[in-house]
Coordinates of C-alpha atoms in Angstrom, one line a residue:
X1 CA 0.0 0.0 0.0
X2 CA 0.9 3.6 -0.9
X3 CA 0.9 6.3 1.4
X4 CA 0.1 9.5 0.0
X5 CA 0.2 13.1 1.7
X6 CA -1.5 16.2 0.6
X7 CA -0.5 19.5 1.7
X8 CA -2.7 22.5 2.2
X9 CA -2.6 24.1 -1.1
X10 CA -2.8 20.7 -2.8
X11 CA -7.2 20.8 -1.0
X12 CA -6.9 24.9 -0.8
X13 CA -10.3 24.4 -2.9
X14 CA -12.9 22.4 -3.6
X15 CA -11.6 22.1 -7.1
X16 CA -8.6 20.8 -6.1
X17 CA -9.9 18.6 -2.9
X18 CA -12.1 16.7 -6.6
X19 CA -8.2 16.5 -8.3
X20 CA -7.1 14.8 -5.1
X21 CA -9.9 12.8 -5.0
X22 CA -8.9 11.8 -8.6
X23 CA -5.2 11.2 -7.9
X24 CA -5.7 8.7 -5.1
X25 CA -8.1 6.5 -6.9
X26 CA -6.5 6.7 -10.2
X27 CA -4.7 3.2 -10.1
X28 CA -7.4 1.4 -8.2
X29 CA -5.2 0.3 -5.6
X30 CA -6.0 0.8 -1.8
X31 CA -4.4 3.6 -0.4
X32 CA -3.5 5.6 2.3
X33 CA -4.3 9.5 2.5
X34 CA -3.1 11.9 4.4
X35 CA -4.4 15.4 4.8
X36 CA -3.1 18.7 5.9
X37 CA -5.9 21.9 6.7
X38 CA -7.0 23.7 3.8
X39 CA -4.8 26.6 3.0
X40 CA -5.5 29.8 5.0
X41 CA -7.1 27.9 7.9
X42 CA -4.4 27.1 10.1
X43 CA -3.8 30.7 10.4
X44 CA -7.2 31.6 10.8
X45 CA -7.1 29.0 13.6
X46 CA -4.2 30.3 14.9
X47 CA -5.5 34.2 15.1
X48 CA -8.4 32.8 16.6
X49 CA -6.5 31.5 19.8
X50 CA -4.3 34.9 20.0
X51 CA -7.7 36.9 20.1
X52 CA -8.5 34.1 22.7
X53 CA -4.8 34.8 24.7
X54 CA -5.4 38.6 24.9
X55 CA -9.4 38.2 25.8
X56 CA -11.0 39.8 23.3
X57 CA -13.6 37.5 22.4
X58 CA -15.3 39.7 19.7
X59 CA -12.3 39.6 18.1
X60 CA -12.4 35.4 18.1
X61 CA -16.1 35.4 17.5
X62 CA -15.3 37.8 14.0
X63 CA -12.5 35.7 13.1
X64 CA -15.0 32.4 13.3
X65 CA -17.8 33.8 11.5
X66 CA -15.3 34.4 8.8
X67 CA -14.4 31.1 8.1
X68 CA -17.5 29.3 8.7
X69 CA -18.9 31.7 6.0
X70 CA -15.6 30.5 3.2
X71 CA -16.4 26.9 4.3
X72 CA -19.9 27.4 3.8
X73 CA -19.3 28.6 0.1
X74 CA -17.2 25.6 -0.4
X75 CA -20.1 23.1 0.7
X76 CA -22.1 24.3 -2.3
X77 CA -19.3 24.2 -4.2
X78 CA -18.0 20.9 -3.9
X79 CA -21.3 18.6 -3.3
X80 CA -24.0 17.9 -5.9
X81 CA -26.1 15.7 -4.0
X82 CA -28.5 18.0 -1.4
X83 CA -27.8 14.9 1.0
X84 CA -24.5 15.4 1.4
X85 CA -24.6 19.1 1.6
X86 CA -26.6 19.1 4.5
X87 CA -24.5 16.5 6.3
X88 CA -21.5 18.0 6.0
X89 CA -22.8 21.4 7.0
X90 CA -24.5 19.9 10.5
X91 CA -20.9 18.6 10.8
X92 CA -19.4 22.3 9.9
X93 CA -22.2 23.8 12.4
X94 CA -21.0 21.6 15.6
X95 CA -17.1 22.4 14.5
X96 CA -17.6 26.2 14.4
X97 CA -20.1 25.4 17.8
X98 CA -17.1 23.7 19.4
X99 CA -14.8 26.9 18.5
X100 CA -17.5 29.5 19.8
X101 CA -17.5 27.8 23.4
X102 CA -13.7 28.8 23.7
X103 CA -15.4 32.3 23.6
X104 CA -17.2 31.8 26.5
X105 CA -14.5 30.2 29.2
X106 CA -10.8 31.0 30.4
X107 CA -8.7 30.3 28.1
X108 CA -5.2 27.8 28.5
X109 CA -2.5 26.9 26.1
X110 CA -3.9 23.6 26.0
X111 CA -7.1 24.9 24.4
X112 CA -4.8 26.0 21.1
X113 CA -3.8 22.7 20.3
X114 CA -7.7 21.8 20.1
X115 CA -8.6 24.7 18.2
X116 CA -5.8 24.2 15.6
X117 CA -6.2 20.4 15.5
X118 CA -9.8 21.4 13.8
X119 CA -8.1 22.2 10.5
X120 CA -7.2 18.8 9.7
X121 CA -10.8 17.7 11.0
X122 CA -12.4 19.5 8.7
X123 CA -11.1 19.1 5.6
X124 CA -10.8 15.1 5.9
X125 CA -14.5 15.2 7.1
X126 CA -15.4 17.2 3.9
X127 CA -13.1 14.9 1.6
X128 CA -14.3 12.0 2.7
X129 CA -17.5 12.6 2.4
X130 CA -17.0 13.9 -1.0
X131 CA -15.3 10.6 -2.1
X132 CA -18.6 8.9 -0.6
X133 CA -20.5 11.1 -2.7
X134 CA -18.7 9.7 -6.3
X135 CA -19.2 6.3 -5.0
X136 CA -15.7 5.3 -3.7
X137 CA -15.2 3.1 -0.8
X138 CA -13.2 5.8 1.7
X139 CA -13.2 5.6 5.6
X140 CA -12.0 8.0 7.6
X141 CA -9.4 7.0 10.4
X142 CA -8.8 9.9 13.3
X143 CA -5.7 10.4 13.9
X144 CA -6.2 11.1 17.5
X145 CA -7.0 7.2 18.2
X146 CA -3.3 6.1 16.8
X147 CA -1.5 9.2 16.7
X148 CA 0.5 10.1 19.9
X149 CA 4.0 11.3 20.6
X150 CA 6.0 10.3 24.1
X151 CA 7.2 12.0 27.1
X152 CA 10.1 13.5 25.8
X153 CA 6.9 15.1 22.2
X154 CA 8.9 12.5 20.1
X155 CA 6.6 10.3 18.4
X156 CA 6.0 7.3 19.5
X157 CA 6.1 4.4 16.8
X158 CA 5.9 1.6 18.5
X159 CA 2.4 2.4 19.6
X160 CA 1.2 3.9 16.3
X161 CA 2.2 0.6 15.0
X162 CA 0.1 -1.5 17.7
X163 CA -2.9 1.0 17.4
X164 CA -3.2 1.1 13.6
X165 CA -3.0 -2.7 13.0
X166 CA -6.5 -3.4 14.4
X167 CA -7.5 -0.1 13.3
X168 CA -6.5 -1.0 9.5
X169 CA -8.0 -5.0 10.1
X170 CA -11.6 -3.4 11.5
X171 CA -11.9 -1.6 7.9
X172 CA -9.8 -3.7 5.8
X173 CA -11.4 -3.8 2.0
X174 CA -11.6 -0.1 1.8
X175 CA -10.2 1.4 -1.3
X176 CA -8.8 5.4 0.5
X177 CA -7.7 5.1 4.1
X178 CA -8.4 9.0 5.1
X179 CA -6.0 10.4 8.2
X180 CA -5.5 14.0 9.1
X181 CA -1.8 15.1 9.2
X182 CA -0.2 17.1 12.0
X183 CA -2.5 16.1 15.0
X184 CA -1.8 13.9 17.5
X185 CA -2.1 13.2 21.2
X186 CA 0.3 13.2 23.9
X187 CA 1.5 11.0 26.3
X188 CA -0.8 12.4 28.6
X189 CA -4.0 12.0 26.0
X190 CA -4.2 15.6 25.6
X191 CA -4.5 17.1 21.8
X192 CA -1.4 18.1 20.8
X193 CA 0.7 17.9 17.2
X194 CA 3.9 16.6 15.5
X195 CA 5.3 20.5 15.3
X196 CA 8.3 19.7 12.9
X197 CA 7.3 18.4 9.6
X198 CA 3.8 18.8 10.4
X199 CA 1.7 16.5 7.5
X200 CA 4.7 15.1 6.4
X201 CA 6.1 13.1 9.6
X202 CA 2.9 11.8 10.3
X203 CA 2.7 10.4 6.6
X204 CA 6.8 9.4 7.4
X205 CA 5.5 7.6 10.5
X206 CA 2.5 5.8 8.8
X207 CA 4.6 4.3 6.1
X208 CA 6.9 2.7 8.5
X209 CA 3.9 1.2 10.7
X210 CA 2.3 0.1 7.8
X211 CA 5.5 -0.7 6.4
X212 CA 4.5 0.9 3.1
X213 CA 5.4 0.5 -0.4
X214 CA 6.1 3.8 -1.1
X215 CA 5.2 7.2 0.8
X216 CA 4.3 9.8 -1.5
X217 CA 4.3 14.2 -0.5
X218 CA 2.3 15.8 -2.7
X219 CA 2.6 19.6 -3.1
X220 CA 2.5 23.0 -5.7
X221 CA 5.9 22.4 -6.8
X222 CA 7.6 19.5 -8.5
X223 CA 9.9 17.8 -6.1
X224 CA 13.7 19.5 -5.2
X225 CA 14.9 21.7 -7.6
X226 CA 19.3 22.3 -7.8
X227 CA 18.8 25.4 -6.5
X228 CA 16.5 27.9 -4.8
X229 CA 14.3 29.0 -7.8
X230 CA 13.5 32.3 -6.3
X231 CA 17.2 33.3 -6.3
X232 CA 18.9 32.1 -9.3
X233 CA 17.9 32.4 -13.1
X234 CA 17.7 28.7 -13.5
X235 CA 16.7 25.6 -12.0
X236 CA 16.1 21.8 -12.6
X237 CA 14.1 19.4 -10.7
X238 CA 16.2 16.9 -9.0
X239 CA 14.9 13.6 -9.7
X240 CA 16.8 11.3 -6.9
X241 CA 18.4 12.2 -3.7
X242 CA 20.0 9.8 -0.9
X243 CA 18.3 10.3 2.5
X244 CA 21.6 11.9 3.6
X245 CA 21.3 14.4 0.6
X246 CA 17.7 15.2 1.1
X247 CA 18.0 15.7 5.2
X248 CA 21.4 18.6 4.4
X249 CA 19.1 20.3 2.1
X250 CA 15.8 20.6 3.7
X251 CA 18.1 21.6 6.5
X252 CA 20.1 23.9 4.7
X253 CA 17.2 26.0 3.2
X254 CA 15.2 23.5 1.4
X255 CA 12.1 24.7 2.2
X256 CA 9.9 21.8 0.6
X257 CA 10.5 19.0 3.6
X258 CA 11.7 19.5 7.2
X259 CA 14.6 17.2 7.6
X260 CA 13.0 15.5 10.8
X261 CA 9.9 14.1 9.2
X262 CA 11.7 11.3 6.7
X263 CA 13.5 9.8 9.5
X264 CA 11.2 7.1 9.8
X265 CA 11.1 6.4 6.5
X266 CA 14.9 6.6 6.1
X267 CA 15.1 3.6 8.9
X268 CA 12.5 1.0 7.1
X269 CA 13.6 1.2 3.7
X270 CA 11.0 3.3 2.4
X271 CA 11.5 5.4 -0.5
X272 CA 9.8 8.8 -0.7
X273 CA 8.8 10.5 -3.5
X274 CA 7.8 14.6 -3.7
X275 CA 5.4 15.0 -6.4
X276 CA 3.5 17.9 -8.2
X277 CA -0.8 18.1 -7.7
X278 CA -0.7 21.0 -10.4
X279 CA 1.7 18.4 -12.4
X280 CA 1.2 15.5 -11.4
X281 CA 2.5 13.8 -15.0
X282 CA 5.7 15.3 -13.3
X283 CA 8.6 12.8 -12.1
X284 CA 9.1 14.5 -9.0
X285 CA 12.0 13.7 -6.7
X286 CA 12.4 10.4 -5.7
X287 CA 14.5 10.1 -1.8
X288 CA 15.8 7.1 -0.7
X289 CA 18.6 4.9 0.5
X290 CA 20.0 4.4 -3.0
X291 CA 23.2 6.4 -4.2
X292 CA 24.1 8.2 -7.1
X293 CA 28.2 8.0 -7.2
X294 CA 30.5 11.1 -7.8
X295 CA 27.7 13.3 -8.6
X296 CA 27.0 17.0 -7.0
X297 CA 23.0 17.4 -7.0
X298 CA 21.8 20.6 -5.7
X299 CA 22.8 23.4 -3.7
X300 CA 20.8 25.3 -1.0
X301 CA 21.1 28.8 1.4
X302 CA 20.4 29.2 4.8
X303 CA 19.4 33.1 6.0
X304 CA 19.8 35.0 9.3
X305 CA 23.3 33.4 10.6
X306 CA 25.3 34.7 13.2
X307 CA 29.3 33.9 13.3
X308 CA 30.8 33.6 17.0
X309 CA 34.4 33.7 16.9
X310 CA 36.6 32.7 20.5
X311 CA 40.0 33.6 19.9
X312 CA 42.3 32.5 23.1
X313 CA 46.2 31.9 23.6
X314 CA 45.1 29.8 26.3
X315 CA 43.2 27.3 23.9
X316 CA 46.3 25.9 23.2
X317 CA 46.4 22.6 24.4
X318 CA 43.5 22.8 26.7
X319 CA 42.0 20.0 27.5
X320 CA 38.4 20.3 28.2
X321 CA 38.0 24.1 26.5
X322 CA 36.0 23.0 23.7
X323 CA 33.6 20.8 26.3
X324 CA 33.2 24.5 27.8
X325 CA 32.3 26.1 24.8
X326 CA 29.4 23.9 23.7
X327 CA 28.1 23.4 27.3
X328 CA 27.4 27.4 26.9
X329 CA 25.5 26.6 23.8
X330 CA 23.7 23.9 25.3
X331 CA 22.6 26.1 28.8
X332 CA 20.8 28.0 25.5
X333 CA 19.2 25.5 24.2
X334 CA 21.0 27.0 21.0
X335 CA 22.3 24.6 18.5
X336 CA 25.3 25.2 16.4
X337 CA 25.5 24.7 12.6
X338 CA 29.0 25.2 11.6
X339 CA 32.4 25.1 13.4
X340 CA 36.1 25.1 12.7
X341 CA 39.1 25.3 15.0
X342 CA 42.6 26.4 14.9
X343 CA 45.4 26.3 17.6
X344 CA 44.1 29.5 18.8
X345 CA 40.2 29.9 18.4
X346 CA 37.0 28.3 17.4
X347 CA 34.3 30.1 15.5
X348 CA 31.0 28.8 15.0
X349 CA 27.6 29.8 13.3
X350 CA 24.5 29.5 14.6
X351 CA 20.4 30.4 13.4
X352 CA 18.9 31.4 16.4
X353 CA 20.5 35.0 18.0
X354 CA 17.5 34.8 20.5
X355 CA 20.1 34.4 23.7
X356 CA 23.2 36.2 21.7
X357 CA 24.2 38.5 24.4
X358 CA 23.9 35.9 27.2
X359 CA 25.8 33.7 25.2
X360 CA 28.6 36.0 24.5
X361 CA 29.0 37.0 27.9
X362 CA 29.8 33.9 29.0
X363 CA 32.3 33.2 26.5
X364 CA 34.4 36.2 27.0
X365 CA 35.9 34.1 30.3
X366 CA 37.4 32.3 28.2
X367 CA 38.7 34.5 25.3
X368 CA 38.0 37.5 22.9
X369 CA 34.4 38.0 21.0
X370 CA 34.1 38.3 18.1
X371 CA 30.2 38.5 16.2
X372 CA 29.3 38.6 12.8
X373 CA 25.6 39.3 11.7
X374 CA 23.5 38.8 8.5
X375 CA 25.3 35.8 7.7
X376 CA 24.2 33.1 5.3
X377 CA 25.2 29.1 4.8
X378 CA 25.7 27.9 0.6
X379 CA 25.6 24.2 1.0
X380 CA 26.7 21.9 -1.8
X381 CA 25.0 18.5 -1.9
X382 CA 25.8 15.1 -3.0
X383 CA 27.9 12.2 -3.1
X384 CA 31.1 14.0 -2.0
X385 CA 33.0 11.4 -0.5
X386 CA 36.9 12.8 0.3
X387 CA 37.7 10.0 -2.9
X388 CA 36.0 12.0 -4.9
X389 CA 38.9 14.2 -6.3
X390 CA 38.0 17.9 -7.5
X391 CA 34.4 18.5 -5.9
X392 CA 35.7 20.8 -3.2
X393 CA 38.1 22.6 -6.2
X394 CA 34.8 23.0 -8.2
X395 CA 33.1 24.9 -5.2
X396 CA 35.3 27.0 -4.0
X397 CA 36.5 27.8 -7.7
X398 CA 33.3 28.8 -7.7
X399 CA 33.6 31.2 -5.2
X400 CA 36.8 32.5 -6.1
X401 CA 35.4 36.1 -6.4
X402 CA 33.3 35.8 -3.1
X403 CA 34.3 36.8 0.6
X404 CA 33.9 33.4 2.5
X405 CA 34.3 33.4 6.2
X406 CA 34.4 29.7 7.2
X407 CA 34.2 26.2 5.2
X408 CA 33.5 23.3 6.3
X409 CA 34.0 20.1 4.9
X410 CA 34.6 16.4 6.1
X411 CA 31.9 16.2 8.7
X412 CA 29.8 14.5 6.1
X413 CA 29.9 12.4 3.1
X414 CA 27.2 14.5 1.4
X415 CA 27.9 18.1 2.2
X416 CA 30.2 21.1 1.8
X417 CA 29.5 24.3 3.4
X418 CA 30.6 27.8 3.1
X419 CA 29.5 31.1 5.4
X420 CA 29.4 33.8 4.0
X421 CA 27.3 37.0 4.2
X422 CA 23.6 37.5 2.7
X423 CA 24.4 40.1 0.6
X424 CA 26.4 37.6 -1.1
X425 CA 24.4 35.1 -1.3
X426 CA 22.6 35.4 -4.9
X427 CA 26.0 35.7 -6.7
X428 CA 27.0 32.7 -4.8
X429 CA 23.9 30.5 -5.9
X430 CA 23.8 32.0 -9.3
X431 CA 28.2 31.1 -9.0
X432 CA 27.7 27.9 -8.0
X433 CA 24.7 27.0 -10.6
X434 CA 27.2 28.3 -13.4
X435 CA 29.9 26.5 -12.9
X436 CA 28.8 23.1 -11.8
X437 CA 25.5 22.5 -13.3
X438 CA 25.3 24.6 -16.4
X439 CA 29.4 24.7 -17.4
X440 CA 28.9 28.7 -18.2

């Protein structure tokens, strides 16, 4: 069985929730779907609960009304039979119902998780009963019943797996298993979600309890392109990636998957593919454990970096200085993406400045400070084992013109990094994209 995930723009309308519908039952093999909130009502969701936070109820109650008017439009725009429009919108009526009471009580932070969790709730309640509607077998599976992430708000797979097995044999013969991405519970039952990845770790972790054929992350673009097609003049779709490679760039900028949420899939076996629902004739990006040898595949940038550098004569020698260092970092809770080390300093890059000055206070006991802002990571991807002779020549040849404050390169087999600062960064992609994809 196939897992397939559908992001929010890919059911933003009811014309495109009838494409979906279409997509998923277009080989006539079981499935199974997973949905994210139409686009725009997360953040409608979201504004609700900040009204909620700062007590202004008329302010939540406006916001509601809103959106129960735009979902009311897409009832008639989506069903034909009058059956079906009036059961989907007694179901609309008790959703916006269950947001109104939130107006009338004290409101927690655990009420926010509820309120968002609705998104997904509503658009795999109107889907399947759409599917219904054109006659195909579909049965809609909460989430909330197999969902659930552990103590430490790391999902939990062995449970998923034990949960959806039954779950799966109680329905078994249906032709669309329907899930909601995102949503989950806690370890303490309480409504809560996957945060990083969103849609796409919960479709990750299905695949591997399920043990899927293949898990499949539909979206408006088609798959990873070789570079950022915003910045540069031109781009390719990539059409297979190693785990490793996919994981440095959705880290490194890639905005199209969070690195986190193919994990699972990495550890079973499972390949991923990112596919096009405006195009989706399109080959897409195919990610999995396979490698293509001696071959660079895409670059990507990373904004808003700060560059630390600790510059001591005492370093020299000293055992236990660099256990120091991070242990500052880590009283922070601020991770660190890049460092290199000499006899007398260490500098380092990291994306979140939240605790900047805290962090630089401490590390003046142990040397001179030095801070660079508006900073940005270029990251090369691909197979760039040290055997492969000439890759880090290529890059760097690249950047022969460019100011480049730190490099680093060894720490894996599928990346080479260079800081250097944002207003750089477009001649650097456009650089890079010149010289070793398009031989200009």
């Amino acid at each position: 069985m196939k897992v397939m995930k559908f992001g929010g723009t890919s059911v933003g309308t009811p014309k495109r929730m009838k494409e979906v519908a279409k997509l998923v039952t277009k080989s006539g093999e079981p499935v199974f779907v997973v949905l994210s909130a139409m686009s725009g009502t997360t953040n409608s969701l979201v504004e609700i609960s900040d009204y909620l936070y700062k007590k202004n109820p008329d302010g939540a109650n406006e916001v509601i009304n809103r959106l129960e008017q735009k979902y009311a439009q897409h009832v008639e725009e989506l069903y034909s039979a009058e059956e079906t429009k009036a059961a989907t919108r007694e179901f609309l009526r008790s959703e916006f119902d269950f947001l109104r009471s939130f107006t009338k009580e004290l409101f927690t932070s655990f009420e926010e998780k509820s309120i968002v969790a609705q998104g997904e709730i509503i658009s795999t309640n109107m889907m399947v009963n759409y599917m219904k509607e054109q006659g195909i077998n579909a049965v809609l599976l909460n989430a909330l019943d197999f969902m659930r992430t552990d103590k430490n708000a790391e999902p939990d797979p062995m449970y998923i797996r034990e949960k959806l097995k039954p779950i799966l044999a109680d329905n078994e013969g249906a032709q669309v298993y329907l899930t909601q991405g995102f949503i989950c519970r806690n370890a303490y039952g309480e409504i809560d979600n996957l945060q990083r990845g969103g849609s796409d770790y919960t479709a990750s972790l299905i695949g591997e309890a399920i043990n899927a054929e293949e898990i499949q992350i539909w979206t408006d673009i088609d798959g990873m392109h070789n570079n950022d097609p915003r910045v540069v003049e031109k781009t390719d779709p990539v059409h297979q990636l190693h785990f490793e490679e996919a994981a440095e760039l959705a880290y490194f900028g890639a905005k199209i998957l969070h690195p986190t949420c193919i994990q699972p899939a990495k550890y079973a076996g499972i390949p991923v593919r990112l596919l096009n629902t405006m195009d989706p004739d399109a080959e897409g990006t195919t990610i999995s454990n396979k490698t293509e040898y001696g071959k660079i595949k895409a670059i990507a940038a990373k904004d808003n970096i700060t560059a630390i550098k600790i510059k001591s004569s005492r370093m020299l020698l000293a055992t236990g200085f660099l256990r120091k260092v991070f242990e500052i970092f880590e009283s922070y809770q601020t991770s660190i993406d890049m460092i290199c080390t000499s006899e007398v300093g260490v500098s380092m890059s990291i994306d979140n400045s939240a605790h900047l000055g805290e962090i630089v206070d401490e590390l003046k006991k142990y040397g001179t400070v030095t801070v660079d802002t508006n900073m940005c990571i270029v990251c090369v991807v691909g197979d760039l084992d040290w055997s492969n002779i000439g890759f880090e020549t290529l890059a760097l040849d690249a950047l022969k013109d460019i100011p480049v404050r730190m490099v680093s390169y060894g720490g894996s087999n599928y990346n080479i990094s260079f800081l250097i600062r944002e207003e750089d960064k477009k001649r650097a992609l456009q650089n890079l994209s010149n010289t070793i994809f398009y031989k200009k």
